[in-house]
mmCIF file of C-alpha atoms in Angstrom:
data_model
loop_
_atom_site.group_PDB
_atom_site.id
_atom_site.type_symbol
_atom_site.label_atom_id
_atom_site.label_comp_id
_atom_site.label_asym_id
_atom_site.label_seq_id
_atom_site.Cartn_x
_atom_site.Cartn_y
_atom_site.Cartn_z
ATOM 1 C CA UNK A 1 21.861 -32.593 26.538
ATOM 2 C CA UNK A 2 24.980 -31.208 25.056
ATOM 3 C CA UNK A 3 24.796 -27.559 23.507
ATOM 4 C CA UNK A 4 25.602 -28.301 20.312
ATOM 5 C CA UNK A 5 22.363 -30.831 19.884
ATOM 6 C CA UNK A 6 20.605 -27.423 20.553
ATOM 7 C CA UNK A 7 22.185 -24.902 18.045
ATOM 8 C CA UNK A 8 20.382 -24.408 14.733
ATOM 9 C CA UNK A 9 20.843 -25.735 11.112
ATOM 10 C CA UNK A 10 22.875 -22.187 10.228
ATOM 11 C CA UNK A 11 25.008 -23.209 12.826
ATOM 12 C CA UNK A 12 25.901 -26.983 11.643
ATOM 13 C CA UNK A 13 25.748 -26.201 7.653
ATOM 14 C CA UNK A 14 27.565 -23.059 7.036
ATOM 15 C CA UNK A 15 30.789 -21.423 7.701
ATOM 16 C CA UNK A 16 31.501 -18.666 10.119
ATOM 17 C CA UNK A 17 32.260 -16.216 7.615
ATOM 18 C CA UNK A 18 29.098 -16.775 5.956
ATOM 19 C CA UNK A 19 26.907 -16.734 9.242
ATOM 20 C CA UNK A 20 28.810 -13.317 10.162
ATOM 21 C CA UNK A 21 27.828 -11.870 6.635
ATOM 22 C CA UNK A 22 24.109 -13.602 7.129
ATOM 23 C CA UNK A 23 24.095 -11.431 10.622
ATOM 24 C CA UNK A 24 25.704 -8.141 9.193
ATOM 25 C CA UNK A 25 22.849 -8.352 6.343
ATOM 26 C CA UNK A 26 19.807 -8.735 8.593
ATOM 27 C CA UNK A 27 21.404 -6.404 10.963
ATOM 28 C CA UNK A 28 21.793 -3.574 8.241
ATOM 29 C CA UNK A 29 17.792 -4.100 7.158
ATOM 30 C CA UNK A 30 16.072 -4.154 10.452
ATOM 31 C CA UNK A 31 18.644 -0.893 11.608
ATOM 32 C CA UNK A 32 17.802 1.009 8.205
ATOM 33 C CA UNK A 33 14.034 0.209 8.796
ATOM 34 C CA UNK A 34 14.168 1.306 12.361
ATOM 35 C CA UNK A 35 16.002 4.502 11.457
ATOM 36 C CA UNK A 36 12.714 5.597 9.504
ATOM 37 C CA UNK A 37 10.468 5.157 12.611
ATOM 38 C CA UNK A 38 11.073 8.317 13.695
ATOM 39 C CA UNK A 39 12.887 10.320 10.876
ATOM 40 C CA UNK A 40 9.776 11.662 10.059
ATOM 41 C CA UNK A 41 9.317 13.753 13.465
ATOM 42 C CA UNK A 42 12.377 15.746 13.029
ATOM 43 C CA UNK A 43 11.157 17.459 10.173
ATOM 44 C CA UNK A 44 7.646 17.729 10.588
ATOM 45 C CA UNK A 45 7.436 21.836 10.607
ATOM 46 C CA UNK A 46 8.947 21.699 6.898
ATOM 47 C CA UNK A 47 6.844 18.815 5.610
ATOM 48 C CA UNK A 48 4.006 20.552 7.005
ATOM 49 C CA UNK A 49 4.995 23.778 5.188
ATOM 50 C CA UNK A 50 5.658 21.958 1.871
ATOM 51 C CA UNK A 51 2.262 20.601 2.187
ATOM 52 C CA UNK A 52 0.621 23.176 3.725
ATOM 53 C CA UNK A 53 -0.976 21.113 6.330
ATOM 54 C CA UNK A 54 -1.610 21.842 9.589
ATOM 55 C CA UNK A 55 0.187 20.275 12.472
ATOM 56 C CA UNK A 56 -2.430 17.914 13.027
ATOM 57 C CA UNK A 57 -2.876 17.009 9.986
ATOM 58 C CA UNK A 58 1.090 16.506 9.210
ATOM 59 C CA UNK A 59 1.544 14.357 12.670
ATOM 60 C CA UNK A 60 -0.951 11.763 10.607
ATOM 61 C CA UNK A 61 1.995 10.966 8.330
ATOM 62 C CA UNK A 62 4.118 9.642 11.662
ATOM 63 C CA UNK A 63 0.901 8.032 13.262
ATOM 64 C CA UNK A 64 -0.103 6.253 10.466
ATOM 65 C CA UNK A 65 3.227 4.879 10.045
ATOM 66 C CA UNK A 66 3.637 3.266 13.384
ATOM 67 C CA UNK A 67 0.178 2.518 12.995
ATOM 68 C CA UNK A 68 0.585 -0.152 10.325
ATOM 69 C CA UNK A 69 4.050 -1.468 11.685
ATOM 70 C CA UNK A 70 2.019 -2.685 14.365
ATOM 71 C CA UNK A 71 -0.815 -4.166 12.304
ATOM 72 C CA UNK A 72 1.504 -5.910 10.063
ATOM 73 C CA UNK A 73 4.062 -7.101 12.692
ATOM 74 C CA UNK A 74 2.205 -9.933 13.897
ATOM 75 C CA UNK A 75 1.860 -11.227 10.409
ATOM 76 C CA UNK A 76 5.565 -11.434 10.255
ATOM 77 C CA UNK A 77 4.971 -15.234 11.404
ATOM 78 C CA UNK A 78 2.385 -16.486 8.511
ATOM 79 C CA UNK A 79 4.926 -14.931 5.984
ATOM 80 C CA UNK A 80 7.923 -17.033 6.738
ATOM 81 C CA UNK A 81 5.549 -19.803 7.284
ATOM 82 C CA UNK A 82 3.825 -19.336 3.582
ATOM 83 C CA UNK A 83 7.028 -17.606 1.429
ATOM 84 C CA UNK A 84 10.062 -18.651 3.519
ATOM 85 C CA UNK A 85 12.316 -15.964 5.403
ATOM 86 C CA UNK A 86 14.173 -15.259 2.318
ATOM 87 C CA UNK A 87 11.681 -14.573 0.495
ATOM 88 C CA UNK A 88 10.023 -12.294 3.184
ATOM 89 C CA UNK A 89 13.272 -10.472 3.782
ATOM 90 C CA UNK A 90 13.708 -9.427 0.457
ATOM 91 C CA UNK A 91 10.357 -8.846 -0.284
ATOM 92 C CA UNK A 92 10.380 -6.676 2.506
ATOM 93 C CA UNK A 93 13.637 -5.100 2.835
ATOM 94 C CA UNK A 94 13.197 -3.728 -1.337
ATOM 95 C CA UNK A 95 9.174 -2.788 -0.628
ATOM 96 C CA UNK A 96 10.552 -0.687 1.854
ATOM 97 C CA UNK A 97 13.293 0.781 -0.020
ATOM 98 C CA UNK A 98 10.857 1.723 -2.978
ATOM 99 C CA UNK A 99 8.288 2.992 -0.416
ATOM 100 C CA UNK A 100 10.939 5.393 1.048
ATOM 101 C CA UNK A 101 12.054 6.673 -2.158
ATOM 102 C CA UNK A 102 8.281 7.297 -3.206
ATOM 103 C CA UNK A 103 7.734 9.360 0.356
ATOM 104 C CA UNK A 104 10.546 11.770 -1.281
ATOM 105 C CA UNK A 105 8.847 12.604 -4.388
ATOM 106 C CA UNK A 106 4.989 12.818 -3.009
ATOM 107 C CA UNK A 107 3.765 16.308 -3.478
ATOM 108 C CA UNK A 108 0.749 15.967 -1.401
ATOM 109 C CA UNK A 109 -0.574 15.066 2.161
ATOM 110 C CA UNK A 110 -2.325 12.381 1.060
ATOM 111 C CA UNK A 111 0.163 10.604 -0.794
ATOM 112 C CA UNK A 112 3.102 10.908 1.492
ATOM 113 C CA UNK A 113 0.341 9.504 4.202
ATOM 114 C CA UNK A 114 -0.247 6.517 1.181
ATOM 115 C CA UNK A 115 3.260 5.707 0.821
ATOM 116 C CA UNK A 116 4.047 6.042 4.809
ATOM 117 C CA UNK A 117 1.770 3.381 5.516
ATOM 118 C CA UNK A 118 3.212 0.896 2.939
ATOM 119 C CA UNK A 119 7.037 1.964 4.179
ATOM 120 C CA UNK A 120 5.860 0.741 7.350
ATOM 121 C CA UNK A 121 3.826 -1.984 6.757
ATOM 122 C CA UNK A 122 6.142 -3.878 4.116
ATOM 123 C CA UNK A 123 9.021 -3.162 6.311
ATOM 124 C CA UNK A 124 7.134 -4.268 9.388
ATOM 125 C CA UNK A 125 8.418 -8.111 9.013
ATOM 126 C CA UNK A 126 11.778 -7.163 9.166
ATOM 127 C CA UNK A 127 12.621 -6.712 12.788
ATOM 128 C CA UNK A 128 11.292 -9.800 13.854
ATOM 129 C CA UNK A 129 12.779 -12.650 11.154
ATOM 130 C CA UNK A 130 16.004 -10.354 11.838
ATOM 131 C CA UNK A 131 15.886 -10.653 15.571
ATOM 132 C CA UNK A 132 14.982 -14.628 14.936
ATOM 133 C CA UNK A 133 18.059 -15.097 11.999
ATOM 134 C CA UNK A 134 20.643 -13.562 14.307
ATOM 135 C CA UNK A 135 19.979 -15.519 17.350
ATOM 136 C CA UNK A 136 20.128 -18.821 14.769
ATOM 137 C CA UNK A 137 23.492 -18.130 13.193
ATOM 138 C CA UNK A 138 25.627 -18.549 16.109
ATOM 139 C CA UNK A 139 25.561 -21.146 18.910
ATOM 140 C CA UNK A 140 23.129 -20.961 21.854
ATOM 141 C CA UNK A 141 26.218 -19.958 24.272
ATOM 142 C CA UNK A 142 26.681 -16.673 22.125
ATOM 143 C CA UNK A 143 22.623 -15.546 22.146
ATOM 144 C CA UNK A 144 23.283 -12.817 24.865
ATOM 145 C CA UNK A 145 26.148 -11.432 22.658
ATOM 146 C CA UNK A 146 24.544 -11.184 19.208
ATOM 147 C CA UNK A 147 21.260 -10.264 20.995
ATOM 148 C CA UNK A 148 23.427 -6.899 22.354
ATOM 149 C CA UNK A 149 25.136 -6.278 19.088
ATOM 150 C CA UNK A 150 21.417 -6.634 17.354
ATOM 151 C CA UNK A 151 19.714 -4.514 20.214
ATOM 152 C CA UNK A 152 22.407 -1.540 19.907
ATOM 153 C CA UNK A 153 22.055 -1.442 16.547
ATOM 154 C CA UNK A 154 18.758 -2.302 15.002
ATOM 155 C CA UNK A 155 16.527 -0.698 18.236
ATOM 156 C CA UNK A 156 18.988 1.729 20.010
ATOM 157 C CA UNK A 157 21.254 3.173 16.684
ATOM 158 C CA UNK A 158 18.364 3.422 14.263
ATOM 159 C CA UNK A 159 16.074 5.654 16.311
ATOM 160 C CA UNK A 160 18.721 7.661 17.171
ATOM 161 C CA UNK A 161 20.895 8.075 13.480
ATOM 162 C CA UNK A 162 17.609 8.797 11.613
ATOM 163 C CA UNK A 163 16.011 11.585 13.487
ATOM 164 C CA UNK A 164 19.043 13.470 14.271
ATOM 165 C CA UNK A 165 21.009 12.773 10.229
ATOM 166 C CA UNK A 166 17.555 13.240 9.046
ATOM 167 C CA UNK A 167 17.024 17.000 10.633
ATOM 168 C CA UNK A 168 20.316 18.206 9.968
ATOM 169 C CA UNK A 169 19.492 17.124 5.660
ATOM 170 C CA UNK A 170 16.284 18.966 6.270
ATOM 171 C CA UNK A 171 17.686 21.984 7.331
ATOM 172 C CA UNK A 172 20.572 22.000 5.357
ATOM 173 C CA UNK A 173 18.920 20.636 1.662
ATOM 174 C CA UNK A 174 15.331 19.262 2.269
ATOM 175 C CA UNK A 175 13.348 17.080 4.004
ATOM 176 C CA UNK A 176 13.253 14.723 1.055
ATOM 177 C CA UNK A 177 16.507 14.241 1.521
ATOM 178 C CA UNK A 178 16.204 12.551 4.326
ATOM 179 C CA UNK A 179 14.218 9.826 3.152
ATOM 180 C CA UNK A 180 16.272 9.621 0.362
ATOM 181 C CA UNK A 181 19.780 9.023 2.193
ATOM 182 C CA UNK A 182 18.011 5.667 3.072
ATOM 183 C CA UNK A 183 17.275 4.504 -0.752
ATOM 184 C CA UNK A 184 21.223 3.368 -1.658
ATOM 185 C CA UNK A 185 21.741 1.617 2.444
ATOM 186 C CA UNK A 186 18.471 0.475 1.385
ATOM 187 C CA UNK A 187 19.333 -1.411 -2.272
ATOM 188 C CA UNK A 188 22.761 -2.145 -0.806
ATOM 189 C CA UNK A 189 21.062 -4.269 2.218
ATOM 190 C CA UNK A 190 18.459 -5.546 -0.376
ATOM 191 C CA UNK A 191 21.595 -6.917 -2.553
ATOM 192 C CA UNK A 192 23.466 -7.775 0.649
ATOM 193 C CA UNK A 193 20.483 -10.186 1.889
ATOM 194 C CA UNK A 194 20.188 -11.296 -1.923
ATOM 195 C CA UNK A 195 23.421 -12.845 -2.288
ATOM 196 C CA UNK A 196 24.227 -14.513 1.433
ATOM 197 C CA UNK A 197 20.829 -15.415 2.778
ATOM 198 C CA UNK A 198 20.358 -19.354 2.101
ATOM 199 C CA UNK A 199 17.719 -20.455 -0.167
ATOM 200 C CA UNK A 200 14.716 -22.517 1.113
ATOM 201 C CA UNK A 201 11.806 -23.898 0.454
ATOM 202 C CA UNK A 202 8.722 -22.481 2.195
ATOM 203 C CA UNK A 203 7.320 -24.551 4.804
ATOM 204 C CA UNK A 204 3.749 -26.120 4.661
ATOM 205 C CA UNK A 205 1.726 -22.951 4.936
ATOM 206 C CA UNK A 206 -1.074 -21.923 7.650
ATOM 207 C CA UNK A 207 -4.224 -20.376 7.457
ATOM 208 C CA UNK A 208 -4.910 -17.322 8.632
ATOM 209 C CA UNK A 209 -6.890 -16.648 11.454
ATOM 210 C CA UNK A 210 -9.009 -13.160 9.970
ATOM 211 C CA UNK A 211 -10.795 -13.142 13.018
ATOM 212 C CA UNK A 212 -7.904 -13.336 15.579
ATOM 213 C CA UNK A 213 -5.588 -11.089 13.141
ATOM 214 C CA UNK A 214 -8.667 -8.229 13.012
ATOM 215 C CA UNK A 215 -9.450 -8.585 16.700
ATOM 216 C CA UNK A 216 -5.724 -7.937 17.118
ATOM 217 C CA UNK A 217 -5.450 -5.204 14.640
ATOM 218 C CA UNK A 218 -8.441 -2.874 15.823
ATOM 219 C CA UNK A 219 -6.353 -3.310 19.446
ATOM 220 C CA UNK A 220 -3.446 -2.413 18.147
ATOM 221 C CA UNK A 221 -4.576 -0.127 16.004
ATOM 222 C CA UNK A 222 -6.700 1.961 18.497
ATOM 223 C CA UNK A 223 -3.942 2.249 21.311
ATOM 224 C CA UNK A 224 -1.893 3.541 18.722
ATOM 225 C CA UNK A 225 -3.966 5.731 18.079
ATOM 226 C CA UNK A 226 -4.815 6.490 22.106
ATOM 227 C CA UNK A 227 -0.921 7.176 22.691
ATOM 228 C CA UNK A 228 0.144 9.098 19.695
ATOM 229 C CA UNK A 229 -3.233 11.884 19.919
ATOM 230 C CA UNK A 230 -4.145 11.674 23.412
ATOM 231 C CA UNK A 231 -1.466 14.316 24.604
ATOM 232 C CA UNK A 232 -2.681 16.880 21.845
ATOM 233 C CA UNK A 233 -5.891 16.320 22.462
ATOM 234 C CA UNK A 234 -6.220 16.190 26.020
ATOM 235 C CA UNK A 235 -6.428 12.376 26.758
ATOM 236 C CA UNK A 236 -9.819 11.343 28.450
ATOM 237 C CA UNK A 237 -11.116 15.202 28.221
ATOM 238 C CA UNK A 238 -11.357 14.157 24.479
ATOM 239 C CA UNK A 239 -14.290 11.981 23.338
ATOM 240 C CA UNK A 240 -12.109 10.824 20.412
ATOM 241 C CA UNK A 241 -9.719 9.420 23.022
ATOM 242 C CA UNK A 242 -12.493 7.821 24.920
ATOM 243 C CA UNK A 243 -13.622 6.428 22.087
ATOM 244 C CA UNK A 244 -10.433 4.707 20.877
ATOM 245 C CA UNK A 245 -10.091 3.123 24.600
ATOM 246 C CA UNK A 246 -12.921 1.323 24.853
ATOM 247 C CA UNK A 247 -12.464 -0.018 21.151
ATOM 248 C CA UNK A 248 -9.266 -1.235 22.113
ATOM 249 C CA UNK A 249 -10.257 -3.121 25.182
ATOM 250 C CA UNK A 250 -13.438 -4.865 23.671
ATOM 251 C CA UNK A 251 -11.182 -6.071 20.565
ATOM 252 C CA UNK A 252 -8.678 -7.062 22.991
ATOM 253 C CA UNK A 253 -11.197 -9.000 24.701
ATOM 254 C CA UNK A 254 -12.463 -10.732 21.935
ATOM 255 C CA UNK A 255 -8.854 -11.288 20.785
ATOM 256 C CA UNK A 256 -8.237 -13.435 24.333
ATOM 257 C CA UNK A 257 -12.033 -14.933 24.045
ATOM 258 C CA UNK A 258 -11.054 -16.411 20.835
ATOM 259 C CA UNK A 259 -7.262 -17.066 21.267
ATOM 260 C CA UNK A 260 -8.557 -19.307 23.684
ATOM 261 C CA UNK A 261 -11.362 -21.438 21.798
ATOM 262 C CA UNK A 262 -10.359 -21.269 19.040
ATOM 263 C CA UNK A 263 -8.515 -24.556 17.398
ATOM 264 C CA UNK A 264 -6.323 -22.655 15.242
ATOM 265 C CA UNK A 265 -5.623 -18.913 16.594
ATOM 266 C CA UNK A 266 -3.385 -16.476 14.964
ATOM 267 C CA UNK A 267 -1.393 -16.533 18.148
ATOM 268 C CA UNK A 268 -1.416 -19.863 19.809
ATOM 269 C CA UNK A 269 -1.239 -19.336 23.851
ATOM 270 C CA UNK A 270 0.585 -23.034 23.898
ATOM 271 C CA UNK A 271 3.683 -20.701 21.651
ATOM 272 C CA UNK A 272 4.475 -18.903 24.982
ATOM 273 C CA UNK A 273 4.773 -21.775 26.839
ATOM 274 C CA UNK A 274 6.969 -23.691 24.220
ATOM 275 C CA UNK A 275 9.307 -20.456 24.340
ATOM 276 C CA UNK A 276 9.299 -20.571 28.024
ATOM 277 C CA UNK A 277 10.643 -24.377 28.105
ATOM 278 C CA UNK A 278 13.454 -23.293 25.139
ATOM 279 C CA UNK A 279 14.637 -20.688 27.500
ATOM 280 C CA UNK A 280 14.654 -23.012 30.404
ATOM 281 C CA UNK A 281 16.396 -25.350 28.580
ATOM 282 C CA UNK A 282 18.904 -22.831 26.880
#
């Protein structure tokens, strides 16, 4: 089987200029979302003193965050499969913008925790269709290439460019400023993906598996929860901690249980095997 039976229909329908802008689009959202992962942690001590919060109560902001990028991830495959990656992507990409904006302006705890949790839960698909549009927009020869460029940018850049340009607008202005600084990358990725992503129709649809998704959720949800207040609380001297552990292994449980009998899970164990034959064949 020659390679080029194998590359996708980006590859065979559109130029190389146009893939290259299709790639620097996706590239720019999933980097600008991962730069707000942690921006929030380098300012915490003045976001806690313009709430007046305490420190626990201010780390919820972060938590939370992470919290529902890793409910919503795993979703990121019904979307495309009901609305089409376009229409995910921008969906997504401008949610997030307009979520980021809104975590400048809250004036209260529980409104920058509100507005946190959408910023990472509409962004949450992002990443993922990214990571999937990149590998397709360039022949399977050149995936360990664009899978660097994407993996220095979007996972190693981000993390590092928000944080430390987010802290130094803190100290120097205010800490809204550093959610702010992402609003204008934000629209300009938003109009970027806009005008060079290809349209499409959405695809059949799927059901949703509540019962696979929710098993999966409460896991992911509670470990989240296990790693991000178990070393201010003490780990397993903490019965909060305890608590969140065994949650998290009985969902997870029930999430195999029912992977497995189930007709239709929300993640389909015969998906990891198909991915393990593309790889041996690419």
């Amino acid at each position: 089987m020659s390679d080029s039976s194998l590359d996708s229909p980006l590859v065979t329908r559109y130029s190389f200029t146009r893939r290259v802008f299709i790639m620097a689009a996706v590239v720019l959202g999933s980097t600008l979302y991962s730069t707000t992962l942690l921006i929030a942690s380098a300012m915490l001590p003045q976001m806690q003193g313009s709430m007046a919060a305490t420190a626990d109560e201010i780390a919820w902001s972060t938590t939370f965050n992470i919290l529902a990028t890793a409910i919503v991830t795993p979703m990121s495959g019904f979307f495309v499969a009901n609305f089409g990656r376009r229409r995910t992507l921008l969906w997504a990409v401008g949610g997030f913008t307009v979520a980021t904006y809104l975590c400048g302006q809250c004036e209260s705890l529980e409104t920058l925790i509100l507005w946190r949790v959408l910023q990472g839960g509409l962004g949450a698909p992002v990443t993922p269709i990214s990571n999937a549009l990149v590998l397709e927009c360039f022949p399977r020869r050149y995936t360990g290439l664009v899978s660097s460029i994407f993996g220095m940018t979007a996972v190693v850049l981000g993390p590092v460019i928000g944080p430390t340009l987010g802290g130094f607008l803190a100290e120097a202005y205010s800490w809204r400023y550093a959610f702010y600084m992402i609003v204008p990358a934000g629209a300009a990725g938003y109009l970027a993906l806009l005008l060079v992503l290809p349209k499409e129709e959405p695809g059949p649809g799927t059901r949703l598996d509540w019962v696979g998704f929710a098993c999966l959720s409460l896991a992911l949800g509670c470990l989240q929860l296990v790693m991000s207040r178990g070393q201010r609380l003490d780990w397993y001297d903490s019965t909060e901690i305890m608590i969140e552990t065994v949650m998290a292994a009985t969902a997870f449980y029930l999430f195999v249980v029912h992977s497995a009998t189930a007709a239709r899970p929300f993640l389909s164990p015969r998906l990891t095997q198909r991915c393990q034959r593309e790889l041996l064949v690419g």
